[in-house]
């Protein structure tokens, strides 16, 4: 009996050790990730999943760490477009607030206004360079490459992917309305997206983020 209890205690200790090590590694990743990154995420947008692709020229992503939970936080994601006027857009960018978390080495990102999420995995991360693979909830994925840069003035942006934008200072209510989405688990998000995966021709035109290339 004593031998059996000893084996259980050793197994529990080993499991706790692995859990602590994983958490520590996630926090180290989050510490390195913190800051502003700029480069090519190979992001495109479609209107309701149909028609032409609108390719971003580059993206900026800012990761801000949560002071009470070091392996997670919020931030900003901006996609910039050179020929935005030919798309009929009023701005040369599409901006989203993000929520992010490092889980067992993978980086989970939620786009608050667009209500989608992505996972970054198999990446290389240093103080100055960040590259790897990014995958959307629908399975499309793409390589990306970013470099560490200084942060712009985030308060000057308009948030969301609608054609007509509101003043940045008027978006606080919109962000609060999306808080329930931002706080959901990734399993909840997958189930919600799956249940709403029906096309409604009467729905208003919406821009949707995509990654065109898919790597097996």
CSV table of C-alpha atoms in Angstrom, one decimal:
chain,number,residue,atom,x,y,z
A,1,UNK,CA,0.0,0.0,0.0
A,2,UNK,CA,2.8,2.4,0.9
A,3,UNK,CA,4.6,1.6,-2.4
A,4,UNK,CA,1.3,2.3,-4.3
A,5,UNK,CA,0.8,5.7,-2.5
A,6,UNK,CA,4.5,6.6,-3.1
A,7,UNK,CA,4.0,5.9,-6.9
A,8,UNK,CA,0.9,8.1,-7.0
A,9,UNK,CA,2.7,10.9,-5.2
A,10,UNK,CA,5.6,10.7,-7.6
A,11,UNK,CA,3.3,10.8,-10.5
A,12,UNK,CA,1.5,13.9,-9.1
A,13,UNK,CA,4.8,15.6,-8.4
A,14,UNK,CA,6.0,14.9,-12.0
A,15,UNK,CA,2.7,16.3,-13.4
A,16,UNK,CA,2.9,19.4,-11.2
A,17,UNK,CA,6.5,19.9,-12.3
A,18,UNK,CA,5.5,19.7,-16.0
A,19,UNK,CA,2.6,22.1,-15.4
A,20,UNK,CA,4.9,24.6,-13.7
A,21,UNK,CA,7.5,24.3,-16.4
A,22,UNK,CA,4.9,24.9,-19.1
A,23,UNK,CA,3.5,27.9,-17.3
A,24,UNK,CA,7.0,29.4,-16.8
A,25,UNK,CA,7.8,28.8,-20.5
A,26,UNK,CA,4.5,30.5,-21.5
A,27,UNK,CA,5.4,33.5,-19.4
A,28,UNK,CA,8.9,33.8,-20.9
A,29,UNK,CA,7.3,33.7,-24.4
A,30,UNK,CA,4.8,36.4,-23.4
A,31,UNK,CA,7.6,38.6,-22.0
A,32,UNK,CA,9.5,38.3,-25.3
A,33,UNK,CA,6.3,38.8,-27.3
A,34,UNK,CA,5.4,42.1,-25.5
A,35,UNK,CA,5.7,45.2,-27.6
A,36,UNK,CA,5.0,46.3,-31.2
A,37,UNK,CA,5.7,44.2,-34.3
A,38,UNK,CA,5.6,45.1,-37.9
A,39,UNK,CA,5.8,43.1,-41.1
A,40,UNK,CA,3.8,40.9,-43.5
A,41,UNK,CA,1.1,38.7,-42.1
A,42,UNK,CA,-0.2,38.0,-45.6
A,43,UNK,CA,-3.6,39.0,-44.5
A,44,UNK,CA,-6.5,39.5,-47.0
A,45,UNK,CA,-10.1,40.5,-46.7
A,46,UNK,CA,-13.2,39.2,-48.6
A,47,UNK,CA,-16.7,40.5,-48.6
A,48,UNK,CA,-19.0,37.8,-47.1
A,49,UNK,CA,-16.5,35.2,-48.2
A,50,UNK,CA,-17.1,35.9,-51.9
A,51,UNK,CA,-15.5,38.0,-54.6
A,52,UNK,CA,-12.1,39.5,-54.8
A,53,UNK,CA,-9.4,39.4,-52.2
A,54,UNK,CA,-8.1,42.6,-50.8
A,55,UNK,CA,-4.5,42.1,-49.8
A,56,UNK,CA,-2.9,44.0,-47.0
A,57,UNK,CA,0.5,45.6,-47.8
A,58,UNK,CA,1.7,45.1,-44.2
A,59,UNK,CA,0.5,44.7,-40.6
A,60,UNK,CA,1.3,46.1,-37.1
A,61,UNK,CA,0.5,44.0,-34.0
A,62,UNK,CA,0.9,45.2,-30.4
A,63,UNK,CA,1.0,42.8,-27.5
A,64,UNK,CA,0.4,44.3,-24.0
A,65,UNK,CA,0.8,41.9,-21.1
A,66,UNK,CA,-1.8,41.5,-18.3
A,67,UNK,CA,0.0,42.5,-15.1
A,68,UNK,CA,-1.9,39.9,-13.1
A,69,UNK,CA,-1.5,37.1,-15.6
A,70,UNK,CA,1.8,37.4,-17.4
A,71,UNK,CA,1.1,34.9,-20.2
A,72,UNK,CA,-1.8,36.9,-21.6
A,73,UNK,CA,-3.0,40.4,-22.3
A,74,UNK,CA,-4.6,42.6,-24.9
A,75,UNK,CA,-3.4,44.9,-27.7
A,76,UNK,CA,-4.0,46.0,-31.2
A,77,UNK,CA,-3.8,44.6,-34.8
A,78,UNK,CA,-3.7,47.0,-37.8
A,79,UNK,CA,-3.7,45.8,-41.4
A,80,UNK,CA,-2.7,48.5,-44.0
A,81,UNK,CA,-3.7,48.8,-47.6
A,82,UNK,CA,-2.0,50.8,-50.4
A,83,UNK,CA,-4.9,51.0,-52.9
A,84,UNK,CA,-7.7,51.3,-50.4
A,85,UNK,CA,-9.5,54.0,-52.5
A,86,UNK,CA,-10.0,51.5,-55.3
A,87,UNK,CA,-11.9,49.3,-52.9
A,88,UNK,CA,-14.2,52.1,-52.0
A,89,UNK,CA,-12.8,52.3,-48.4
A,90,UNK,CA,-12.5,55.5,-46.5
A,91,UNK,CA,-9.3,54.6,-44.7
A,92,UNK,CA,-6.0,52.9,-45.6
A,93,UNK,CA,-6.2,50.4,-42.7
A,94,UNK,CA,-8.5,48.0,-40.8
A,95,UNK,CA,-7.9,48.0,-37.0
A,96,UNK,CA,-8.9,45.6,-34.3
A,97,UNK,CA,-8.5,45.4,-30.6
A,98,UNK,CA,-7.1,42.0,-29.6
A,99,UNK,CA,-7.0,39.6,-26.6
A,100,UNK,CA,-4.2,37.1,-26.6
A,101,UNK,CA,-2.8,34.3,-24.5
A,102,UNK,CA,0.1,31.9,-24.6
A,103,UNK,CA,-1.1,28.3,-24.0
A,104,UNK,CA,1.5,25.5,-24.0
A,105,UNK,CA,3.6,27.5,-26.3
A,106,UNK,CA,0.9,28.4,-28.8
A,107,UNK,CA,-0.2,32.0,-29.1
A,108,UNK,CA,-4.0,32.4,-29.2
A,109,UNK,CA,-5.3,35.8,-30.5
A,110,UNK,CA,-9.0,37.0,-30.6
A,111,UNK,CA,-10.0,39.9,-32.8
A,112,UNK,CA,-12.6,41.8,-30.7
A,113,UNK,CA,-14.4,43.8,-33.4
A,114,UNK,CA,-14.2,41.1,-36.1
A,115,UNK,CA,-15.1,38.3,-33.7
A,116,UNK,CA,-12.7,35.8,-35.0
A,117,UNK,CA,-9.6,34.1,-33.6
A,118,UNK,CA,-6.3,32.7,-34.8
A,119,UNK,CA,-3.5,30.5,-33.4
A,120,UNK,CA,0.3,31.2,-33.9
A,121,UNK,CA,2.5,28.1,-33.7
A,122,UNK,CA,5.8,26.6,-34.9
A,123,UNK,CA,7.4,30.0,-34.6
A,124,UNK,CA,10.8,31.6,-34.0
A,125,UNK,CA,10.7,34.4,-31.5
A,126,UNK,CA,13.6,36.6,-30.4
A,127,UNK,CA,13.8,40.2,-29.1
A,128,UNK,CA,13.9,41.6,-32.7
A,129,UNK,CA,12.3,39.0,-35.0
A,130,UNK,CA,9.1,37.0,-34.9
A,131,UNK,CA,8.2,34.5,-37.7
A,132,UNK,CA,6.2,31.2,-38.0
A,133,UNK,CA,2.7,30.0,-39.0
A,134,UNK,CA,-0.7,31.6,-38.2
A,135,UNK,CA,-3.9,29.6,-38.5
A,136,UNK,CA,-7.6,30.8,-38.5
A,137,UNK,CA,-10.5,28.9,-36.9
A,138,UNK,CA,-11.5,27.6,-40.3
A,139,UNK,CA,-8.1,25.9,-41.0
A,140,UNK,CA,-6.6,28.4,-43.4
A,141,UNK,CA,-3.1,29.2,-42.5
A,142,UNK,CA,-0.1,31.2,-43.7
A,143,UNK,CA,3.5,32.0,-42.9
A,144,UNK,CA,4.4,35.4,-41.4
A,145,UNK,CA,7.4,37.4,-40.6
A,146,UNK,CA,7.6,40.5,-38.3
A,147,UNK,CA,10.3,42.7,-36.8
A,148,UNK,CA,10.2,44.5,-33.5
A,149,UNK,CA,9.4,48.3,-33.8
A,150,UNK,CA,8.3,51.3,-31.8
A,151,UNK,CA,4.6,51.8,-31.1
A,152,UNK,CA,2.5,54.3,-33.0
A,153,UNK,CA,-0.2,56.4,-31.3
A,154,UNK,CA,-3.0,53.8,-31.0
A,155,UNK,CA,-5.6,56.4,-29.9
A,156,UNK,CA,-5.7,57.9,-33.4
A,157,UNK,CA,-7.2,54.7,-35.0
A,158,UNK,CA,-10.8,53.8,-35.9
A,159,UNK,CA,-11.7,50.3,-34.9
A,160,UNK,CA,-13.5,47.6,-36.8
A,161,UNK,CA,-13.8,46.5,-40.5
A,162,UNK,CA,-16.9,48.5,-41.5
A,163,UNK,CA,-16.6,50.8,-44.4
A,164,UNK,CA,-17.9,53.8,-42.4
A,165,UNK,CA,-15.9,54.4,-39.3
A,166,UNK,CA,-16.7,56.2,-36.1
A,167,UNK,CA,-14.4,58.4,-34.1
A,168,UNK,CA,-12.0,56.4,-32.0
A,169,UNK,CA,-13.2,58.0,-28.8
A,170,UNK,CA,-16.8,56.8,-29.5
A,171,UNK,CA,-15.8,53.1,-29.8
A,172,UNK,CA,-15.6,52.4,-26.0
A,173,UNK,CA,-19.3,51.3,-26.0
A,174,UNK,CA,-18.7,49.0,-29.0
A,175,UNK,CA,-15.7,47.4,-27.2
A,176,UNK,CA,-17.8,46.9,-24.0
A,177,UNK,CA,-20.5,45.2,-26.0
A,178,UNK,CA,-17.9,42.8,-27.4
A,179,UNK,CA,-16.5,42.0,-24.0
A,180,UNK,CA,-18.5,38.9,-23.6
A,181,UNK,CA,-17.1,37.6,-26.9
A,182,UNK,CA,-13.5,38.5,-25.9
A,183,UNK,CA,-13.8,36.6,-22.6
A,184,UNK,CA,-15.1,33.3,-24.1
A,185,UNK,CA,-13.0,30.2,-24.2
A,186,UNK,CA,-11.6,29.1,-27.6
A,187,UNK,CA,-13.8,26.0,-27.5
A,188,UNK,CA,-16.9,28.3,-27.1
A,189,UNK,CA,-15.8,30.3,-30.0
A,190,UNK,CA,-15.3,27.3,-32.3
A,191,UNK,CA,-18.8,26.0,-31.4
A,192,UNK,CA,-20.4,29.5,-31.9
A,193,UNK,CA,-18.7,29.9,-35.3
A,194,UNK,CA,-19.7,26.4,-36.4
A,195,UNK,CA,-23.4,27.0,-35.4
A,196,UNK,CA,-23.5,30.3,-37.3
A,197,UNK,CA,-21.8,29.0,-40.4
A,198,UNK,CA,-24.9,29.5,-42.6
A,199,UNK,CA,-25.0,32.1,-45.4
A,200,UNK,CA,-27.6,34.8,-45.1
A,201,UNK,CA,-28.1,36.7,-48.4
A,202,UNK,CA,-30.0,39.5,-46.6
A,203,UNK,CA,-27.2,40.1,-44.1
A,204,UNK,CA,-25.2,43.4,-44.5
A,205,UNK,CA,-22.0,43.3,-46.4
A,206,UNK,CA,-19.1,42.4,-44.1
A,207,UNK,CA,-15.4,42.2,-44.6
A,208,UNK,CA,-13.8,38.9,-43.4
A,209,UNK,CA,-10.1,38.3,-42.6
A,210,UNK,CA,-8.6,35.4,-44.5
A,211,UNK,CA,-5.2,33.9,-45.2
A,212,UNK,CA,-5.2,32.7,-48.8
A,213,UNK,CA,-2.4,30.2,-48.8
A,214,UNK,CA,-2.8,26.9,-47.0
A,215,UNK,CA,0.1,24.7,-45.9
A,216,UNK,CA,-0.4,21.1,-45.2
